[in-house]
Coordinates of C-alpha atoms and ligand atoms in Angstrom, one line a residue:
L1 CA 0.0 0.0 0.0
I2 CA 2.8 2.4 0.9
Q3 CA 4.1 1.9 -2.7
L4 CA 0.9 3.2 -4.0
Y5 CA 0.6 5.9 -1.4
I6 CA 3.9 7.7 -2.2
P7 CA 3.2 8.3 -5.9
L8 CA -0.4 9.2 -5.1
N9 CA 0.7 11.6 -2.5
F10 CA 3.3 13.1 -4.9
L11 CA 0.5 13.5 -7.5
G12 CA -1.6 15.2 -4.9
V13 CA 1.1 17.7 -4.0
L14 CA 1.8 18.3 -7.7
Y15 CA -1.8 18.9 -8.4
R16 CA -2.1 21.3 -5.5
E17 CA 1.0 23.2 -6.8
I18 CA -0.3 23.5 -10.3
R19 CA -3.8 24.5 -9.2
Q20 CA -2.3 27.2 -6.9
A21 CA 0.1 28.5 -9.6
L22 CA -2.8 28.8 -12.0
T23 CA -5.1 30.4 -9.4
D24 CA -2.4 33.0 -8.6
I25 CA -1.8 34.0 -12.2
E26 CA -5.4 34.0 -13.1
R27 CA -6.5 36.0 -10.1
M28 CA -3.7 38.5 -10.7
F29 CA -4.9 39.1 -14.2
G30 CA -8.6 38.9 -13.4
L31 CA -8.9 35.9 -15.7
M32 CA -11.1 33.7 -13.5
G33 CA -13.8 32.2 -15.6
T34 CA -12.2 33.1 -19.0
H35 CA -10.6 30.5 -21.2
R36 CA -7.0 30.4 -22.5
E37 CA -6.8 31.9 -26.0
V38 CA -3.2 31.2 -27.0
A39 CA -1.2 28.2 -28.0
D40 CA 2.4 27.6 -28.8
A41 CA 3.2 28.0 -32.5
P42 CA 4.6 24.8 -34.0
T43 CA 7.8 26.6 -34.8
A44 CA 8.0 28.4 -31.4
G45 CA 11.4 28.7 -29.9
A46 CA 12.5 29.4 -26.4
L47 CA 13.3 32.9 -25.3
A48 CA 17.0 33.2 -24.4
R49 CA 17.5 34.5 -20.9
G50 CA 19.4 37.8 -20.4
P51 CA 18.8 41.6 -20.9
A52 CA 15.5 42.0 -22.6
E53 CA 14.2 44.9 -24.7
V54 CA 10.4 45.0 -24.7
R55 CA 8.6 46.6 -27.6
F56 CA 4.9 47.2 -28.2
E57 CA 4.7 47.9 -31.9
Q58 CA 1.5 49.5 -33.1
V59 CA -0.5 47.2 -30.9
G60 CA -4.3 47.1 -31.4
F61 CA -6.4 44.8 -29.2
A62 CA -10.0 44.1 -28.3
Y63 CA -11.5 41.5 -25.9
D64 CA -14.7 41.8 -27.9
P65 CA -14.4 42.8 -31.6
S66 CA -17.1 45.4 -31.2
R67 CA -15.2 47.2 -28.4
P68 CA -11.6 48.1 -29.2
I69 CA -9.4 48.6 -26.1
L70 CA -6.0 49.5 -27.5
H71 CA -5.2 51.5 -30.6
A72 CA -1.8 51.6 -32.3
V73 CA 0.0 51.6 -28.9
D74 CA 3.7 52.0 -29.6
F75 CA 6.5 52.2 -27.1
C76 CA 9.8 50.5 -26.2
I77 CA 11.3 49.6 -22.8
P78 CA 15.1 49.3 -23.5
A79 CA 16.8 46.5 -21.6
G80 CA 17.1 47.4 -17.9
A81 CA 14.9 50.5 -18.2
T82 CA 11.5 51.3 -16.5
V83 CA 8.4 52.5 -18.3
A84 CA 5.3 53.5 -16.2
V85 CA 1.8 53.6 -17.6
V86 CA -0.7 55.9 -16.0
G87 CA -4.3 56.7 -17.0
H88 CA -7.9 56.6 -15.8
S89 CA -9.5 53.3 -14.7
G90 CA -10.4 51.3 -17.8
S91 CA -7.9 53.0 -20.1
G92 CA -6.2 49.7 -20.9
K93 CA -3.2 49.7 -18.5
S94 CA -3.5 46.1 -17.2
T95 CA -4.4 44.9 -20.7
L96 CA -0.8 45.8 -21.7
A97 CA 0.5 43.6 -18.9
R98 CA -1.8 40.7 -20.0
L99 CA -0.6 41.0 -23.6
L100 CA 3.1 41.0 -22.6
F101 CA 2.5 37.8 -20.5
R102 CA 0.6 36.6 -23.6
F103 CA -2.7 35.7 -22.0
Y104 CA -4.1 37.1 -25.2
D105 CA -2.6 37.7 -28.7
V106 CA -2.7 41.2 -30.2
Q107 CA -4.9 41.7 -33.2
Q108 CA -2.8 44.4 -34.8
G109 CA 0.9 45.0 -34.5
A110 CA 3.2 42.9 -32.3
V111 CA 4.8 42.6 -28.9
R112 CA 8.5 41.9 -29.3
I113 CA 11.2 40.9 -26.9
N114 CA 14.7 41.5 -28.3
G115 CA 13.1 41.8 -31.7
Q116 CA 11.3 38.4 -31.5
D117 CA 7.5 38.4 -31.8
I118 CA 6.3 36.8 -28.6
R119 CA 3.8 34.7 -30.7
Q120 CA 7.0 32.9 -31.9
L121 CA 8.2 32.0 -28.4
T122 CA 7.2 29.1 -26.2
Q123 CA 4.8 30.3 -23.4
D124 CA 6.9 28.5 -20.8
S125 CA 10.1 30.4 -21.7
L126 CA 8.2 33.7 -22.0
R127 CA 6.6 33.3 -18.6
A128 CA 9.8 32.1 -17.0
A129 CA 11.4 35.4 -18.0
I130 CA 8.6 37.6 -16.6
G131 CA 8.0 38.2 -12.9
I132 CA 4.8 39.9 -11.8
V133 CA 4.1 41.8 -8.6
P134 CA 0.3 41.8 -8.7
Q135 CA -2.1 44.3 -7.2
D136 CA -3.4 41.8 -4.7
T137 CA -1.1 38.9 -3.9
V138 CA -2.7 35.6 -3.3
L139 CA -1.4 34.0 -0.2
F140 CA -1.7 30.3 0.3
N141 CA -2.8 28.7 3.6
D142 CA 0.7 27.7 4.4
T143 CA 3.8 29.1 6.1
L144 CA 5.4 32.4 5.3
F145 CA 8.4 30.5 4.2
Y146 CA 6.4 28.4 1.7
N147 CA 4.7 31.6 0.5
I148 CA 8.0 33.2 -0.4
Q149 CA 9.8 30.0 -1.6
Y150 CA 6.9 29.6 -4.1
G151 CA 8.7 32.1 -6.3
R152 CA 11.3 29.4 -7.0
P153 CA 10.4 26.1 -5.2
E154 CA 13.9 24.7 -5.6
A155 CA 15.5 27.8 -3.9
S156 CA 17.6 27.1 -0.8
R157 CA 16.7 28.5 2.7
E158 CA 19.6 31.0 2.3
E159 CA 18.2 32.2 -1.0
V160 CA 14.7 32.6 0.4
E161 CA 16.0 34.5 3.4
A162 CA 18.1 36.8 1.1
A163 CA 15.0 37.6 -0.9
A164 CA 13.0 38.4 2.2
R165 CA 15.8 40.7 3.4
A166 CA 15.8 42.5 0.0
A167 CA 12.1 43.0 0.3
Q168 CA 12.6 44.3 3.9
L169 CA 10.5 41.6 5.5
Q170 CA 13.1 40.4 8.0
D171 CA 12.1 42.7 10.9
F172 CA 8.4 41.8 10.3
I173 CA 9.2 38.0 10.4
A174 CA 11.5 38.4 13.4
R175 CA 8.7 39.9 15.4
L176 CA 6.3 37.0 14.7
P177 CA 6.2 34.4 17.5
D178 CA 6.4 31.6 14.9
G179 CA 8.7 33.5 12.6
W180 CA 9.1 31.8 9.2
Q181 CA 6.7 29.1 10.3
T182 CA 3.8 31.5 10.8
R183 CA 0.8 30.4 8.8
V184 CA -0.7 33.1 6.6
G185 CA -3.6 33.4 4.2
E186 CA -7.3 32.7 4.6
R187 CA -7.1 30.7 7.8
G188 CA -3.8 32.1 9.1
L189 CA -2.4 35.5 9.9
K190 CA -3.9 38.2 7.7
L191 CA -1.2 40.5 6.3
S192 CA -1.7 44.1 5.4
G193 CA -1.7 45.3 1.8
G194 CA 1.9 46.6 2.2
E195 CA 3.1 43.3 3.8
K196 CA 1.4 41.2 1.1
Q197 CA 3.1 43.3 -1.6
R198 CA 6.4 42.8 0.1
V199 CA 5.9 39.0 0.1
A200 CA 5.1 39.3 -3.6
I201 CA 8.3 41.3 -4.2
A202 CA 10.3 38.7 -2.3
R203 CA 8.8 35.9 -4.4
T204 CA 9.6 37.8 -7.6
L205 CA 13.2 38.5 -6.5
L206 CA 13.6 34.8 -5.9
K207 CA 12.3 34.0 -9.4
N208 CA 15.0 36.5 -10.7
P209 CA 13.1 37.4 -13.9
D210 CA 14.6 39.6 -16.7
I211 CA 11.3 41.4 -17.1
L212 CA 9.3 42.8 -14.2
I213 CA 5.7 43.8 -14.2
F214 CA 4.6 45.8 -11.2
D215 CA 0.8 46.2 -11.0
E216 CA 0.4 48.8 -8.3
A217 CA -2.3 48.4 -5.7
T218 CA -5.2 50.8 -6.3
S219 CA -6.1 51.0 -2.6
A220 CA -4.7 53.9 -0.9
L221 CA -1.6 53.2 1.3
D222 CA -0.4 55.5 4.0
S223 CA 2.6 57.6 2.9
K224 CA 5.1 55.6 5.0
T225 CA 4.1 52.3 3.5
E226 CA 4.0 53.9 0.1
K227 CA 7.6 55.1 0.5
A228 CA 8.7 51.7 1.8
I229 CA 7.1 49.9 -1.2
Q230 CA 8.7 52.5 -3.5
A231 CA 12.2 51.7 -2.1
Q232 CA 11.6 47.9 -2.6
L233 CA 10.3 48.4 -6.1
D234 CA 13.3 50.4 -7.0
A235 CA 15.5 47.6 -5.6
A236 CA 13.5 44.9 -7.5
A237 CA 13.6 46.9 -10.8
R238 CA 17.4 47.5 -10.8
G239 CA 18.9 45.8 -13.8
R240 CA 15.6 44.5 -15.0
T241 CA 13.3 45.7 -17.8
T242 CA 10.3 47.0 -15.9
L243 CA 6.7 47.9 -16.7
I244 CA 4.8 49.7 -14.0
I245 CA 1.0 49.8 -14.1
A246 CA 0.7 52.8 -11.9
H247 CA -2.1 54.3 -9.9
R248 CA -0.1 56.7 -7.8
L249 CA 2.1 59.2 -9.5
S250 CA 4.7 59.1 -6.8
T251 CA 5.7 55.6 -8.1
V252 CA 6.3 56.8 -11.6
M253 CA 8.5 59.9 -10.9
N254 CA 11.7 58.0 -11.5
A255 CA 10.6 56.0 -14.5
D256 CA 12.7 56.5 -17.7
E257 CA 9.5 57.1 -19.6
I258 CA 5.9 57.7 -18.5
I259 CA 3.1 56.8 -20.9
V260 CA -0.3 58.4 -20.3
L261 CA -3.0 56.2 -21.7
D262 CA -6.5 57.5 -22.5
Q263 CA -9.1 55.1 -23.8
G264 CA -6.4 52.9 -25.3
H265 CA -4.5 55.8 -27.0
I266 CA -1.2 57.2 -25.9
L267 CA -2.1 60.7 -25.0
E268 CA 1.2 61.9 -23.7
R269 CA 4.7 60.5 -23.1
G270 CA 7.9 61.7 -21.6
S271 CA 9.8 61.9 -18.3
H272 CA 8.1 63.3 -15.2
A273 CA 9.8 66.7 -15.6
E274 CA 8.9 66.9 -19.3
L275 CA 5.3 66.0 -18.7
L276 CA 5.0 68.6 -15.9
A277 CA 6.5 71.3 -18.1
R278 CA 4.0 70.4 -20.8
G279 CA 1.1 71.3 -18.5
G280 CA -1.2 68.6 -20.0
A281 CA -3.2 65.7 -18.7
Y282 CA -0.3 64.3 -16.6
A283 CA 0.4 67.7 -15.0
Q284 CA -3.3 67.9 -14.1
M285 CA -3.3 64.4 -12.6
W286 CA -0.2 65.4 -10.6
A287 CA -1.8 68.6 -9.2
L288 CA -4.9 66.6 -8.3
Q289 CA -2.9 64.0 -6.4
L290 CA -0.9 66.6 -4.5
E291 CA -4.2 68.2 -3.4
E292 CA -5.5 64.8 -2.3
R293 CA -2.3 64.1 -0.4
A294 CA -2.4 67.4 1.4
A295 CA -6.0 66.9 2.4
E296 CA -5.2 63.4 3.7
E297 CA -2.3 64.7 5.7
E298 CA -4.4 67.5 7.2
Q299 CA -7.0 64.9 8.2
T300 CA -4.4 62.6 9.8
A301 CA -2.9 65.6 11.6
A302 CA -6.4 66.7 12.9
Ligands
ATP401 P1 -7.8 50.0 -13.7 O1 -6.9 51.2 -13.5 O2 -9.1 50.1 -13.2 O3 -7.1 48.7 -13.3 P2 -7.0 49.6 -16.5 O4 -6.6 50.8 -17.2 O5 -6.0 48.6 -16.1 O6 -8.0 49.9 -15.3 P3 -7.9 47.3 -18.1 O7 -8.1 46.3 -17.0 O8 -6.8 47.2 -19.1 O9 -8.0 48.8 -17.5 O10 -9.3 47.3 -18.9 C1 -9.5 48.0 -20.1 C2 -10.9 47.8 -20.6 O11 -11.1 46.4 -21.0 C3 -12.0 48.0 -19.5 O12 -13.1 48.7 -20.1 C4 -12.4 46.6 -19.1 O13 -13.8 46.6 -18.8 C5 -12.2 45.8 -20.4 N1 -11.8 44.4 -20.0 C6 -10.9 44.0 -19.2 N2 -10.8 42.7 -19.1 C7 -11.7 42.2 -20.0 C8 -12.2 40.9 -20.4 N3 -11.6 39.8 -19.9 N4 -13.2 40.8 -21.2 C9 -13.8 41.9 -21.7 N5 -13.4 43.2 -21.4 C10 -12.4 43.4 -20.5

């Protein structure tokens, strides 16, 4: 019986891991209930690891043909650079991330990595090269250690600990009575939004991807947490090609280029200073956020 039990148990663990991996990715992309649309081309090759230039080339896309979402979106993230996309809710920001991860294929134009159309790459190699820090990280009902090691299950304890340090989780973990063995998730310790995002950053650092997608949380964070996350994001982005889907302009200030998306069109682009000097939509969004921040601080002070 034991001979039967071991493989069955192994299959159970494997099944659980696969389910969880899918759940994580599907949830982070809001794909629950939708079907997969892409398949590997018969001639698909593996993406070589290393510095990656990401290019959106005249990309047009619609989930539903009667409602186009992106129109001739064209921008490039040179290897190691950071591009941030801002814009109103529904302007198509997260759709760009979904297309880069190839959950859907573009209908016009192409997404290219180092000049290669991603439709000509194997999905496994593409997804292995991309790390995502999602808006709302899914935590498994397991230990904190498991939740971080999940970024690269074969990573050693030292590697997991180094990733946690880089994401500035070590003090938090040291203060927990059960430390690394603390159970988190639905039935365990509930982490704050900022703590969850740090777990996600640690996971991603462990995966060590060439391309990083950071989908910023929409929920308001206090300015201290926001600054801490900013510092960790900067550390995670160093040396990687980074796409930030941004909701708070403070995150985008240091990006090499900022793209302002409006109903699927690029409305403005440039550095923070250039866009402020232009006095357009970005400058207005910036002024509005400064006002909101001042009002918030007044309220906390009162
Ligand atoms: P937010 O800032 O609120 O996250 P966003 O700019 O990231 O918004 P997207 O998530 O890219 O916006 O969505 C762009 C548009 O596409 C929205 O109008 C949305 O309703 C629509 N959309 C998103 N996902 C799907 C889907 N799976 N099927 C059909 N329409 C979708």
